[in-house]
JSON list of N, CA and C in Angstrom, two decimals:
[
{"chain": "A", "resi": 21, "resn": "MET", "atom": "N", "xyz": [-1.13, -129.19, -58.01]},
{"chain": "A", "resi": 21, "resn": "MET", "atom": "CA", "xyz": [-1.94, -128.26, -59.06]},
{"chain": "A", "resi": 21, "resn": "MET", "atom": "C", "xyz": [-0.50, -127.67, -59.64]},
{"chain": "A", "resi": 22, "resn": "ALA", "atom": "N", "xyz": [-0.95, -127.73, -60.41]},
{"chain": "A", "resi": 22, "resn": "ALA", "atom": "CA", "xyz": [0.34, -127.07, -61.48]},
{"chain": "A", "resi": 22, "resn": "ALA", "atom": "C", "xyz": [0.80, -126.40, -61.37]},
{"chain": "A", "resi": 23, "resn": "LEU", "atom": "N", "xyz": [2.19, -125.62, -61.78]},
{"chain": "A", "resi": 23, "resn": "LEU", "atom": "CA", "xyz": [2.62, -123.87, -61.83]},
{"chain": "A", "resi": 23, "resn": "LEU", "atom": "C", "xyz": [2.19, -123.78, -63.24]},
{"chain": "A", "resi": 24, "resn": "VAL", "atom": "N", "xyz": [1.96, -122.89, -62.94]},
{"chain": "A", "resi": 24, "resn": "VAL", "atom": "CA", "xyz": [1.49, -121.58, -64.22]},
{"chain": "A", "resi": 24, "resn": "VAL", "atom": "C", "xyz": [2.47, -120.68, -64.17]},
{"chain": "A", "resi": 25, "resn": "LYS", "atom": "N", "xyz": [3.27, -119.80, -65.62]},
{"chain": "A", "resi": 25, "resn": "LYS", "atom": "CA", "xyz": [3.71, -119.21, -65.90]},
{"chain": "A", "resi": 25, "resn": "LYS", "atom": "C", "xyz": [3.02, -117.64, -66.18]},
{"chain": "A", "resi": 26, "resn": "ARG", "atom": "N", "xyz": [3.24, -117.00, -65.25]},
{"chain": "A", "resi": 26, "resn": "ARG", "atom": "CA", "xyz": [2.20, -115.81, -65.71]},
{"chain": "A", "resi": 26, "resn": "ARG", "atom": "C", "xyz": [3.44, -114.94, -66.61]},
{"chain": "A", "resi": 27, "resn": "VAL", "atom": "N", "xyz": [2.45, -114.15, -67.45]},
{"chain": "A", "resi": 27, "resn": "VAL", "atom": "CA", "xyz": [3.24, -113.63, -68.78]},
{"chain": "A", "resi": 27, "resn": "VAL", "atom": "C", "xyz": [2.16, -111.89, -68.70]},
{"chain": "A", "resi": 28, "resn": "ALA", "atom": "N", "xyz": [2.86, -111.37, -68.79]},
{"chain": "A", "resi": 28, "resn": "ALA", "atom": "CA", "xyz": [2.41, -110.00, -68.38]},
{"chain": "A", "resi": 28, "resn": "ALA", "atom": "C", "xyz": [2.20, -109.46, -69.87]},
{"chain": "A", "resi": 29, "resn": "LEU", "atom": "N", "xyz": [0.85, -108.66, -70.08]},
{"chain": "A", "resi": 29, "resn": "LEU", "atom": "CA", "xyz": [0.78, -108.43, -71.56]},
{"chain": "A", "resi": 29, "resn": "LEU", "atom": "C", "xyz": [1.13, -107.33, -71.48]},
{"chain": "A", "resi": 30, "resn": "ALA", "atom": "N", "xyz": [1.43, -107.13, -73.00]},
{"chain": "A", "resi": 30, "resn": "ALA", "atom": "CA", "xyz": [1.39, -105.16, -72.99]},
{"chain": "A", "resi": 30, "resn": "ALA", "atom": "C", "xyz": [0.50, -104.27, -73.16]},
{"chain": "A", "resi": 31, "resn": "PRO", "atom": "N", "xyz": [0.46, -102.86, -73.09]},
{"chain": "A", "resi": 31, "resn": "PRO", "atom": "CA", "xyz": [-0.98, -102.41, -72.56]},
{"chain": "A", "resi": 31, "resn": "PRO", "atom": "C", "xyz": [-1.40, -102.25, -74.06]},
{"chain": "A", "resi": 32, "resn": "ARG", "atom": "N", "xyz": [-0.75, -102.90, -75.09]},
{"chain": "A", "resi": 32, "resn": "ARG", "atom": "CA", "xyz": [-1.61, -102.93, -76.14]},
{"chain": "A", "resi": 32, "resn": "ARG", "atom": "C", "xyz": [-2.13, -103.67, -76.44]},
{"chain": "A", "resi": 33, "resn": "ALA", "atom": "N", "xyz": [-2.08, -104.89, -76.18]},
{"chain": "A", "resi": 33, "resn": "ALA", "atom": "CA", "xyz": [-2.55, -105.81, -76.28]},
{"chain": "A", "resi": 33, "resn": "ALA", "atom": "C", "xyz": [-3.20, -106.05, -75.11]},
{"chain": "A", "resi": 34, "resn": "VAL", "atom": "N", "xyz": [-3.38, -105.31, -74.20]},
{"chain": "A", "resi": 34, "resn": "VAL", "atom": "CA", "xyz": [-4.49, -105.54, -73.10]},
{"chain": "A", "resi": 34, "resn": "VAL", "atom": "C", "xyz": [-5.99, -104.71, -74.04]},
{"chain": "A", "resi": 35, "resn": "ARG", "atom": "N", "xyz": [-5.24, -103.64, -74.10]},
{"chain": "A", "resi": 35, "resn": "ARG", "atom": "CA", "xyz": [-6.43, -103.16, -75.27]},
{"chain": "A", "resi": 35, "resn": "ARG", "atom": "C", "xyz": [-7.31, -103.08, -75.69]},
{"chain": "A", "resi": 36, "resn": "GLN", "atom": "N", "xyz": [-6.51, -104.49, -77.16]},
{"chain": "A", "resi": 36, "resn": "GLN", "atom": "CA", "xyz": [-7.57, -104.73, -77.85]},
{"chain": "A", "resi": 36, "resn": "GLN", "atom": "C", "xyz": [-7.87, -106.04, -77.70]},
{"chain": "A", "resi": 37, "resn": "LEU", "atom": "N", "xyz": [-7.46, -106.86, -76.21]},
{"chain": "A", "resi": 37, "resn": "LEU", "atom": "CA", "xyz": [-8.91, -107.70, -75.91]},
{"chain": "A", "resi": 37, "resn": "LEU", "atom": "C", "xyz": [-10.21, -106.75, -75.62]},
{"chain": "A", "resi": 38, "resn": "ARG", "atom": "N", "xyz": [-10.18, -105.42, -74.17]},
{"chain": "A", "resi": 38, "resn": "ARG", "atom": "CA", "xyz": [-10.67, -105.07, -73.85]},
{"chain": "A", "resi": 38, "resn": "ARG", "atom": "C", "xyz": [-12.13, -104.95, -75.08]},
{"chain": "A", "resi": 39, "resn": "ARG", "atom": "N", "xyz": [-11.16, -104.26, -76.44]},
{"chain": "A", "resi": 39, "resn": "ARG", "atom": "CA", "xyz": [-11.64, -104.10, -77.69]},
{"chain": "A", "resi": 39, "resn": "ARG", "atom": "C", "xyz": [-12.43, -105.01, -78.25]},
{"chain": "A", "resi": 40, "resn": "VAL", "atom": "N", "xyz": [-12.03, -105.45, -78.63]},
{"chain": "A", "resi": 40, "resn": "VAL", "atom": "CA", "xyz": [-12.66, -106.70, -79.37]},
{"chain": "A", "resi": 40, "resn": "VAL", "atom": "C", "xyz": [-13.60, -107.26, -78.21]},
{"chain": "A", "resi": 41, "resn": "ARG", "atom": "N", "xyz": [-13.59, -107.78, -76.71]},
{"chain": "A", "resi": 41, "resn": "ARG", "atom": "CA", "xyz": [-14.30, -108.29, -76.27]},
{"chain": "A", "resi": 41, "resn": "ARG", "atom": "C", "xyz": [-16.37, -108.07, -76.66]},
{"chain": "A", "resi": 42, "resn": "SER", "atom": "N", "xyz": [-16.31, -106.30, -77.33]},
{"chain": "A", "resi": 42, "resn": "SER", "atom": "CA", "xyz": [-17.24, -106.70, -77.62]},
{"chain": "A", "resi": 42, "resn": "SER", "atom": "C", "xyz": [-17.90, -107.20, -78.94]},
{"chain": "A", "resi": 43, "resn": "VAL", "atom": "N", "xyz": [-17.43, -107.00, -79.60]},
{"chain": "A", "resi": 43, "resn": "VAL", "atom": "CA", "xyz": [-17.77, -107.90, -80.67]},
{"chain": "A", "resi": 43, "resn": "VAL", "atom": "C", "xyz": [-17.75, -109.04, -80.55]},
{"chain": "A", "resi": 44, "resn": "TYR", "atom": "N", "xyz": [-16.99, -109.84, -80.09]},
{"chain": "A", "resi": 44, "resn": "TYR", "atom": "CA", "xyz": [-17.40, -110.73, -79.84]},
{"chain": "A", "resi": 44, "resn": "TYR", "atom": "C", "xyz": [-18.67, -111.12, -78.76]},
{"chain": "A", "resi": 45, "resn": "VAL", "atom": "N", "xyz": [-19.08, -110.37, -77.85]},
{"chain": "A", "resi": 45, "resn": "VAL", "atom": "CA", "xyz": [-20.62, -110.39, -77.07]},
{"chain": "A", "resi": 45, "resn": "VAL", "atom": "C", "xyz": [-21.30, -110.20, -78.16]},
{"chain": "A", "resi": 46, "resn": "ALA", "atom": "N", "xyz": [-21.19, -109.13, -79.30]},
{"chain": "A", "resi": 46, "resn": "ALA", "atom": "CA", "xyz": [-22.37, -108.27, -80.33]},
{"chain": "A", "resi": 46, "resn": "ALA", "atom": "C", "xyz": [-22.65, -110.14, -81.37]},
{"chain": "A", "resi": 47, "resn": "GLY", "atom": "N", "xyz": [-21.31, -110.40, -81.12]},
{"chain": "A", "resi": 47, "resn": "GLY", "atom": "CA", "xyz": [-21.28, -111.68, -82.13]},
{"chain": "A", "resi": 47, "resn": "GLY", "atom": "C", "xyz": [-22.22, -113.14, -81.58]},
{"chain": "A", "resi": 48, "resn": "VAL", "atom": "N", "xyz": [-22.19, -112.81, -80.03]},
{"chain": "A", "resi": 48, "resn": "VAL", "atom": "CA", "xyz": [-22.77, -114.11, -79.35]},
{"chain": "A", "resi": 48, "resn": "VAL", "atom": "C", "xyz": [-23.96, -113.81, -79.31]},
{"chain": "A", "resi": 49, "resn": "LEU", "atom": "N", "xyz": [-24.71, -112.80, -79.46]},
{"chain": "A", "resi": 49, "resn": "LEU", "atom": "CA", "xyz": [-26.42, -111.78, -79.03]},
{"chain": "A", "resi": 49, "resn": "LEU", "atom": "C", "xyz": [-26.99, -112.39, -80.48]},
{"chain": "A", "resi": 50, "resn": "LEU", "atom": "N", "xyz": [-26.23, -111.44, -81.59]},
{"chain": "A", "resi": 50, "resn": "LEU", "atom": "CA", "xyz": [-26.82, -112.14, -83.30]},
{"chain": "A", "resi": 50, "resn": "LEU", "atom": "C", "xyz": [-26.84, -113.53, -83.56]},
{"chain": "A", "resi": 51, "resn": "SER", "atom": "N", "xyz": [-25.97, -114.45, -83.05]},
{"chain": "A", "resi": 51, "resn": "SER", "atom": "CA", "xyz": [-26.06, -116.11, -82.90]},
{"chain": "A", "resi": 51, "resn": "SER", "atom": "C", "xyz": [-27.57, -116.03, -82.59]},
{"chain": "A", "resi": 52, "resn": "VAL", "atom": "N", "xyz": [-27.61, -116.06, -81.20]},
{"chain": "A", "resi": 52, "resn": "VAL", "atom": "CA", "xyz": [-28.77, -116.33, -80.62]},
{"chain": "A", "resi": 52, "resn": "VAL", "atom": "C", "xyz": [-30.06, -116.53, -81.10]},
{"chain": "A", "resi": 53, "resn": "LEU", "atom": "N", "xyz": [-29.58, -114.72, -81.49]},
{"chain": "A", "resi": 53, "resn": "LEU", "atom": "CA", "xyz": [-31.08, -114.10, -82.36]},
{"chain": "A", "resi": 53, "resn": "LEU", "atom": "C", "xyz": [-31.26, -115.00, -83.25]},
{"chain": "A", "resi": 54, "resn": "GLY", "atom": "N", "xyz": [-30.61, -114.97, -83.88]},
{"chain": "A", "resi": 54, "resn": "GLY", "atom": "CA", "xyz": [-30.93, -115.94, -85.63]},
{"chain": "A", "resi": 54, "resn": "GLY", "atom": "C", "xyz": [-30.78, -117.53, -85.11]},
{"chain": "A", "resi": 55, "resn": "LEU", "atom": "N", "xyz": [-30.80, -118.11, -83.83]},
{"chain": "A", "resi": 55, "resn": "LEU", "atom": "CA", "xyz": [-30.99, -119.67, -83.41]},
{"chain": "A", "resi": 55, "resn": "LEU", "atom": "C", "xyz": [-32.31, -119.70, -83.21]},
{"chain": "A", "resi": 56, "resn": "LEU", "atom": "N", "xyz": [-32.86, -118.04, -82.38]},
{"chain": "A", "resi": 56, "resn": "LEU", "atom": "CA", "xyz": [-34.02, -118.52, -81.75]},
{"chain": "A", "resi": 56, "resn": "LEU", "atom": "C", "xyz": [-34.68, -117.80, -83.17]},
{"chain": "A", "resi": 57, "resn": "SER", "atom": "N", "xyz": [-35.27, -117.68, -84.42]},
{"chain": "A", "resi": 57, "resn": "SER", "atom": "CA", "xyz": [-35.72, -116.76, -85.60]},
{"chain": "A", "resi": 57, "resn": "SER", "atom": "C", "xyz": [-35.90, -117.86, -86.10]},
{"chain": "A", "resi": 58, "resn": "LEU", "atom": "N", "xyz": [-34.34, -118.92, -86.91]},
{"chain": "A", "resi": 58, "resn": "LEU", "atom": "CA", "xyz": [-34.98, -119.93, -86.98]},
{"chain": "A", "resi": 58, "resn": "LEU", "atom": "C", "xyz": [-35.48, -121.40, -86.87]},
{"chain": "A", "resi": 59, "resn": "GLY", "atom": "N", "xyz": [-35.24, -121.59, -85.28]},
{"chain": "A", "resi": 59, "resn": "GLY", "atom": "CA", "xyz": [-36.24, -122.84, -84.53]},
{"chain": "A", "resi": 59, "resn": "GLY", "atom": "C", "xyz": [-37.54, -122.80, -84.74]},
{"chain": "A", "resi": 60, "resn": "ASN", "atom": "N", "xyz": [-37.96, -121.86, -85.13]},
{"chain": "A", "resi": 60, "resn": "ASN", "atom": "CA", "xyz": [-39.26, -122.24, -85.22]},
{"chain": "A", "resi": 60, "resn": "ASN", "atom": "C", "xyz": [-39.24, -122.96, -86.91]},
{"chain": "A", "resi": 61, "resn": "ALA", "atom": "N", "xyz": [-38.69, -121.74, -88.32]},
{"chain": "A", "resi": 61, "resn": "ALA", "atom": "CA", "xyz": [-38.84, -122.57, -89.18]},
{"chain": "A", "resi": 61, "resn": "ALA", "atom": "C", "xyz": [-38.21, -123.73, -89.81]},
{"chain": "A", "resi": 62, "resn": "ALA", "atom": "N", "xyz": [-37.36, -123.94, -89.32]},
{"chain": "A", "resi": 62, "resn": "ALA", "atom": "CA", "xyz": [-37.09, -125.75, -89.58]},
{"chain": "A", "resi": 62, "resn": "ALA", "atom": "C", "xyz": [-35.68, -126.15, -88.89]},
{"chain": "A", "resi": 63, "resn": "GLU", "atom": "N", "xyz": [-36.23, -126.83, -88.06]},
{"chain": "A", "resi": 63, "resn": "GLU", "atom": "CA", "xyz": [-35.26, -127.39, -87.05]},
{"chain": "A", "resi": 63, "resn": "GLU", "atom": "C", "xyz": [-34.36, -128.47, -87.94]},
{"chain": "A", "resi": 64, "resn": "GLY", "atom": "N", "xyz": [-33.48, -128.29, -87.23]},
{"chain": "A", "resi": 64, "resn": "GLY", "atom": "CA", "xyz": [-32.28, -128.94, -87.81]},
{"chain": "A", "resi": 64, "resn": "GLY", "atom": "C", "xyz": [-32.06, -128.93, -89.01]},
{"chain": "A", "resi": 65, "resn": "GLY", "atom": "N", "xyz": [-32.45, -127.66, -89.45]},
{"chain": "A", "resi": 65, "resn": "GLY", "atom": "CA", "xyz": [-31.99, -126.83, -90.81]},
{"chain": "A", "resi": 65, "resn": "GLY", "atom": "C", "xyz": [-29.99, -126.72, -91.07]},
{"chain": "A", "resi": 66, "resn": "ARG", "atom": "N", "xyz": [-30.13, -126.45, -92.32]},
{"chain": "A", "resi": 66, "resn": "ARG", "atom": "CA", "xyz": [-28.39, -126.03, -92.47]},
{"chain": "A", "resi": 66, "resn": "ARG", "atom": "C", "xyz": [-28.13, -124.44, -91.70]},
{"chain": "A", "resi": 67, "resn": "GLN", "atom": "N", "xyz": [-28.84, -123.94, -92.34]},
{"chain": "A", "resi": 67, "resn": "GLN", "atom": "CA", "xyz": [-29.43, -122.20, -91.39]},
{"chain": "A", "resi": 67, "resn": "GLN", "atom": "C", "xyz": [-28.97, -122.70, -89.53]},
{"chain": "A", "resi": 68, "resn": "ALA", "atom": "N", "xyz": [-29.81, -123.01, -89.36]},
{"chain": "A", "resi": 68, "resn": "ALA", "atom": "CA", "xyz": [-29.68, -123.50, -87.38]},
{"chain": "A", "resi": 68, "resn": "ALA", "atom": "C", "xyz": [-28.35, -124.14, -87.24]},
{"chain": "A", "resi": 69, "resn": "VAL", "atom": "N", "xyz": [-28.09, -124.77, -88.01]},
{"chain": "A", "resi": 69, "resn": "VAL", "atom": "CA", "xyz": [-26.43, -125.66, -87.47]},
{"chain": "A", "resi": 69, "resn": "VAL", "atom": "C", "xyz": [-25.48, -124.35, -87.56]},
{"chain": "A", "resi": 70, "resn": "ILE", "atom": "N", "xyz": [-25.37, -123.88, -89.10]},
{"chain": "A", "resi": 70, "resn": "ILE", "atom": "CA", "xyz": [-24.30, -122.66, -89.02]},
{"chain": "A", "resi": 70, "resn": "ILE", "atom": "C", "xyz": [-24.23, -122.04, -87.93]},
{"chain": "A", "resi": 71, "resn": "ALA", "atom": "N", "xyz": [-25.61, -120.96, -87.82]},
{"chain": "A", "resi": 71, "resn": "ALA", "atom": "CA", "xyz": [-25.80, -120.16, -86.33]},
{"chain": "A", "resi": 71, "resn": "ALA", "atom": "C", "xyz": [-25.57, -120.67, -84.95]},
{"chain": "A", "resi": 72, "resn": "GLY", "atom": "N", "xyz": [-25.35, -122.07, -84.94]},
{"chain": "A", "resi": 72, "resn": "GLY", "atom": "CA", "xyz": [-25.10, -122.93, -83.79]},
{"chain": "A", "resi": 72, "resn": "GLY", "atom": "C", "xyz": [-23.41, -123.23, -83.43]},
{"chain": "A", "resi": 73, "resn": "VAL", "atom": "N", "xyz": [-23.20, -123.13, -84.46]},
{"chain": "A", "resi": 73, "resn": "VAL", "atom": "CA", "xyz": [-21.44, -123.43, -85.21]},
{"chain": "A", "resi": 73, "resn": "VAL", "atom": "C", "xyz": [-20.81, -121.55, -84.92]},
{"chain": "A", "resi": 74, "resn": "PHE", "atom": "N", "xyz": [-21.47, -120.71, -85.30]},
{"chain": "A", "resi": 74, "resn": "PHE", "atom": "CA", "xyz": [-20.95, -118.87, -85.09]},
{"chain": "A", "resi": 74, "resn": "PHE", "atom": "C", "xyz": [-21.65, -118.89, -83.88]},
{"chain": "A", "resi": 75, "resn": "LEU", "atom": "N", "xyz": [-22.06, -119.67, -82.63]},
{"chain": "A", "resi": 75, "resn": "LEU", "atom": "CA", "xyz": [-22.61, -119.43, -81.48]},
{"chain": "A", "resi": 75, "resn": "LEU", "atom": "C", "xyz": [-21.12, -120.15, -80.37]},
{"chain": "A", "resi": 76, "resn": "ALA", "atom": "N", "xyz": [-21.01, -121.30, -81.54]},
{"chain": "A", "resi": 76, "resn": "ALA", "atom": "CA", "xyz": [-20.10, -121.79, -80.50]},
{"chain": "A", "resi": 76, "resn": "ALA", "atom": "C", "xyz": [-18.22, -120.98, -80.20]},
{"chain": "A", "resi": 77, "resn": "VAL", "atom": "N", "xyz": [-18.26, -120.29, -81.51]},
{"chain": "A", "resi": 77, "resn": "VAL", "atom": "CA", "xyz": [-17.01, -120.13, -82.28]},
{"chain": "A", "resi": 77, "resn": "VAL", "atom": "C", "xyz": [-16.74, -118.95, -80.63]},
{"chain": "A", "resi": 78, "resn": "PHE", "atom": "N", "xyz": [-18.16, -117.88, -81.30]},
{"chain": "A", "resi": 78, "resn": "PHE", "atom": "CA", "xyz": [-17.82, -116.63, -80.56]},
{"chain": "A", "resi": 78, "resn": "PHE", "atom": "C", "xyz": [-18.00, -116.59, -79.01]},
{"chain": "A", "resi": 79, "resn": "ALA", "atom": "N", "xyz": [-18.87, -117.48, -78.70]},
{"chain": "A", "resi": 79, "resn": "ALA", "atom": "CA", "xyz": [-18.74, -117.90, -77.25]},
{"chain": "A", "resi": 79, "resn": "ALA", "atom": "C", "xyz": [-17.30, -118.43, -76.76]},
{"chain": "A", "resi": 80, "resn": "ALA", "atom": "N", "xyz": [-16.61, -119.14, -77.53]},
{"chain": "A", "resi": 80, "resn": "ALA", "atom": "CA", "xyz": [-14.98, -119.41, -76.86]},
{"chain": "A", "resi": 80, "resn": "ALA", "atom": "C", "xyz": [-14.39, -118.24, -77.09]},
{"chain": "A", "resi": 81, "resn": "LEU", "atom": "N", "xyz": [-14.64, -117.99, -78.02]},
{"chain": "A", "resi": 81, "resn": "LEU", "atom": "CA", "xyz": [-13.71, -117.20, -78.49]},
{"chain": "A", "resi": 81, "resn": "LEU", "atom": "C", "xyz": [-14.04, -115.56, -77.10]},
{"chain": "A", "resi": 82, "resn": "LEU", "atom": "N", "xyz": [-15.23, -115.43, -76.72]},
{"chain": "A", "resi": 82, "resn": "LEU", "atom": "CA", "xyz": [-15.38, -114.47, -75.50]},
{"chain": "A", "resi": 82, "resn": "LEU", "atom": "C", "xyz": [-15.09, -114.87, -74.41]},
{"chain": "A", "resi": 83, "resn": "THR", "atom": "N", "xyz": [-15.19, -116.83, -74.35]},
{"chain": "A", "resi": 83, "resn": "THR", "atom": "CA", "xyz": [-14.24, -117.16, -72.45]},
{"chain": "A", "resi": 83, "resn": "THR", "atom": "C", "xyz": [-12.88, -116.72, -72.67]},
{"chain": "A", "resi": 84, "resn": "LEU", "atom": "N", "xyz": [-12.39, -117.04, -73.69]},
{"chain": "A", "resi": 84, "resn": "LEU", "atom": "CA", "xyz": [-10.64, -117.03, -74.12]},
{"chain": "A", "resi": 84, "resn": "LEU", "atom": "C", "xyz": [-10.74, -115.74, -73.98]},
{"chain": "A", "resi": 85, "resn": "THR", "atom": "N", "xyz": [-10.79, -114.51, -74.05]},
{"chain": "A", "resi": 85, "resn": "THR", "atom": "CA", "xyz": [-10.73, -112.91, -73.69]},
{"chain": "A", "resi": 85, "resn": "THR", "atom": "C", "xyz": [-10.70, -112.67, -72.53]},
{"chain": "A", "resi": 86, "resn": "ALA", "atom": "N", "xyz": [-11.70, -113.13, -71.89]},
{"chain": "A", "resi": 86, "resn": "ALA", "atom": "CA", "xyz": [-12.37, -112.97, -70.47]},
{"chain": "A", "resi": 86, "resn": "ALA", "atom": "C", "xyz": [-11.36, -113.59, -69.69]},
{"chain": "A", "resi": 87, "resn": "VAL", "atom": "N", "xyz": [-10.79, -115.10, -70.07]},
{"chain": "A", "resi": 87, "resn": "VAL", "atom": "CA", "xyz": [-9.69, -115.25, -68.98]},
{"chain": "A", "resi": 87, "resn": "VAL", "atom": "C", "xyz": [-8.54, -114.66, -68.88]},
{"chain": "A", "resi": 88, "resn": "GLN", "atom": "N", "xyz": [-7.77, -114.34, -70.46]},
{"chain": "A", "resi": 88, "resn": "GLN", "atom": "CA", "xyz": [-6.88, -113.26, -71.08]},
{"chain": "A", "resi": 88, "resn": "GLN", "atom": "C", "xyz": [-6.39, -112.20, -69.91]},
{"chain": "A", "resi": 89, "resn": "LEU", "atom": "N", "xyz": [-7.79, -111.56, -69.48]},
{"chain": "A", "resi": 89, "resn": "LEU", "atom": "CA", "xyz": [-7.82, -110.48, -69.34]},
{"chain": "A", "resi": 89, "resn": "LEU", "atom": "C", "xyz": [-7.91, -110.30, -67.58]},
{"chain": "A", "resi": 90, "resn": "ARG", "atom": "N", "xyz": [-8.87, -112.05, -66.89]},
{"chain": "A", "resi": 90, "resn": "ARG", "atom": "CA", "xyz": [-8.97, -112.02, -66.02]},
{"chain": "A", "resi": 90, "resn": "ARG", "atom": "C", "xyz": [-6.78, -112.08, -65.51]},
{"chain": "A", "resi": 91, "resn": "ARG", "atom": "N", "xyz": [-6.68, -113.44, -65.96]},
{"chain": "A", "resi": 91, "resn": "ARG", "atom": "CA", "xyz": [-5.20, -113.18, -65.95]},
{"chain": "A", "resi": 91, "resn": "ARG", "atom": "C", "xyz": [-4.16, -112.06, -65.78]},
{"chain": "A", "resi": 92, "resn": "HIS", "atom": "N", "xyz": [-4.49, -111.60, -66.61]},
{"chain": "A", "resi": 92, "resn": "HIS", "atom": "CA", "xyz": [-3.36, -110.07, -66.45]},
{"chain": "A", "resi": 92, "resn": "HIS", "atom": "C", "xyz": [-4.07, -108.94, -65.29]},
{"chain": "A", "resi": 93, "resn": "GLY", "atom": "N", "xyz": [-5.13, -109.28, -64.95]},
{"chain": "A", "resi": 93, "resn": "GLY", "atom": "CA", "xyz": [-5.63, -108.33, -63.47]},
{"chain": "A", "resi": 93, "resn": "GLY", "atom": "C", "xyz": [-4.63, -108.87, -62.22]},
{"chain": "A", "resi": 94, "resn": "ARG", "atom": "N", "xyz": [-4.85, -110.26, -62.44]},
{"chain": "A", "resi": 94, "resn": "ARG", "atom": "CA", "xyz": [-4.73, -110.71, -60.92]},
{"chain": "A", "resi": 94, "resn": "ARG", "atom": "C", "xyz": [-3.03, -110.87, -60.80]},
{"chain": "A", "resi": 95, "resn": "THR", "atom": "N", "xyz": [-2.02, -110.17, -61.65]},
{"chain": "A", "resi": 95, "resn": "THR", "atom": "CA", "xyz": [-0.90, -110.02, -61.83]},
{"chain": "A", "resi": 95, "resn": "THR", "atom": "C", "xyz": [-0.38, -109.41, -60.62]},
{"chain": "A", "resi": 96, "resn": "GLU", "atom": "N", "xyz": [0.34, -109.23, -59.93]},
{"chain": "A", "resi": 96, "resn": "GLU", "atom": "CA", "xyz": [0.55, -108.13, -58.63]},
{"chain": "A", "resi": 96, "resn": "GLU", "atom": "C", "xyz": [1.96, -107.78, -58.81]},
{"chain": "A", "resi": 97, "resn": "HIS", "atom": "N", "xyz": [2.49, -108.48, -59.53]},
{"chain": "A", "resi": 97, "resn": "HIS", "atom": "CA", "xyz": [3.76, -107.85, -59.56]},
{"chain": "A", "resi": 97, "resn": "HIS", "atom": "C", "xyz": [4.52, -107.64, -61.01]},
{"chain": "A", "resi": 98, "resn": "CYS", "atom": "N", "xyz": [3.21, -107.17, -62.15]},
{"chain": "A", "resi": 98, "resn": "CYS", "atom": "CA", "xyz": [3.09, -106.44, -63.16]},
{"chain": "A", "resi": 98, "resn": "CYS", "atom": "C", "xyz": [3.24, -105.01, -63.73]},
{"chain": "A", "resi": 99, "resn": "SER", "atom": "N", "xyz": [3.55, -104.47, -63.61]},
{"chain": "A", "resi": 99, "resn": "SER", "atom": "CA", "xyz": [3.49, -103.08, -63.54]},
{"chain": "A", "resi": 99, "resn": "SER", "atom": "C", "xyz": [2.13, -102.21, -64.63]},
{"chain": "A", "resi": 100, "resn": "THR", "atom": "N", "xyz": [2.42, -102.70, -65.64]},
{"chain": "A", "resi": 100, "resn": "THR", "atom": "CA", "xyz": [1.51, -102.09, -66.71]},
{"chain": "A", "resi": 100, "resn": "THR", "atom": "C", "xyz": [-0.20, -102.76, -66.05]},
{"chain": "A", "resi": 101, "resn": "ALA", "atom": "N", "xyz": [0.10, -104.24, -65.04]},
{"chain": "A", "resi": 101, "resn": "ALA", "atom": "CA", "xyz": [-1.44, -104.02, -64.15]},
{"chain": "A", "resi": 101, "resn": "ALA", "atom": "C", "xyz": [-2.31, -103.04, -63.68]},
{"chain": "A", "resi": 102, "resn": "LYS", "atom": "N", "xyz": [-0.96, -103.17, -62.57]},
{"chain": "A", "resi": 102, "resn": "LYS", "atom": "CA", "xyz": [-1.03, -102.09, -61.51]},
{"chain": "A", "resi": 102, "resn": "LYS", "atom": "C", "xyz": [-1.52, -100.84, -62.19]},
{"chain": "A", "resi": 103, "resn": "LYS", "atom": "N", "xyz": [-1.18, -100.64, -63.40]},
{"chain": "A", "resi": 103, "resn": "LYS", "atom": "CA", "xyz": [-1.09, -98.93, -64.61]},
{"chain": "A", "resi": 103, "resn": "LYS", "atom": "C", "xyz": [-3.03, -99.19, -64.24]},
{"chain": "A", "resi": 104, "resn": "LEU", "atom": "N", "xyz": [-3.57, -100.30, -65.41]},
{"chain": "A", "resi": 104, "resn": "LEU", "atom": "CA", "xyz": [-5.07, -100.52, -66.01]},
{"chain": "A", "resi": 104, "resn": "LEU", "atom": "C", "xyz": [-5.74, -100.79, -65.10]},
{"chain": "A", "resi": 105, "resn": "THR", "atom": "N", "xyz": [-5.84, -101.18, -64.39]},
{"chain": "A", "resi": 105, "resn": "THR", "atom": "CA", "xyz": [-6.69, -101.57, -62.80]},
{"chain": "A", "resi": 105, "resn": "THR", "atom": "C", "xyz": [-7.79, -100.28, -63.08]},
{"chain": "A", "resi": 106, "resn": "ARG", "atom": "N", "xyz": [-8.70, -100.43, -62.04]},
{"chain": "A", "resi": 106, "resn": "ARG", "atom": "CA", "xyz": [-9.07, -99.49, -62.18]},
{"chain": "A", "resi": 106, "resn": "ARG", "atom": "C", "xyz": [-9.25, -99.46, -61.15]},
{"chain": "A", "resi": 107, "resn": "LEU", "atom": "N", "xyz": [-9.22, -98.24, -60.17]},
{"chain": "A", "resi": 107, "resn": "LEU", "atom": "CA", "xyz": [-8.60, -97.90, -59.14]},
{"chain": "A", "resi": 107, "resn": "LEU", "atom": "C", "xyz": [-10.78, -98.02, -58.40]},
{"chain": "A", "resi": 108, "resn": "VAL", "atom": "N", "xyz": [-10.75, -99.02, -56.99]},
{"chain": "A", "resi": 108, "resn": "VAL", "atom": "CA", "xyz": [-11.84, -99.14, -56.80]},
{"chain": "A", "resi": 108, "resn": "VAL", "atom": "C", "xyz": [-12.42, -98.04, -55.18]}
]
């Protein structure tokens, strides 16, 4: 297993990632809705391809954001991670 360098994110960066996550979810949902509505009209049309590209881009951005937030939350040595994690 390769060594992973854990870098703590600034509190501002964590807040921005949490805010932009909802934008990415909305983009994924709108892209799926667009694909479903265009699926009946034209199979393989240009609009369906564009909606598919948007779906792939928003899904990739959402995945990267989730990975960054998960990595940040798992750093025990980071004081900002300790402050920003929710108490259960």
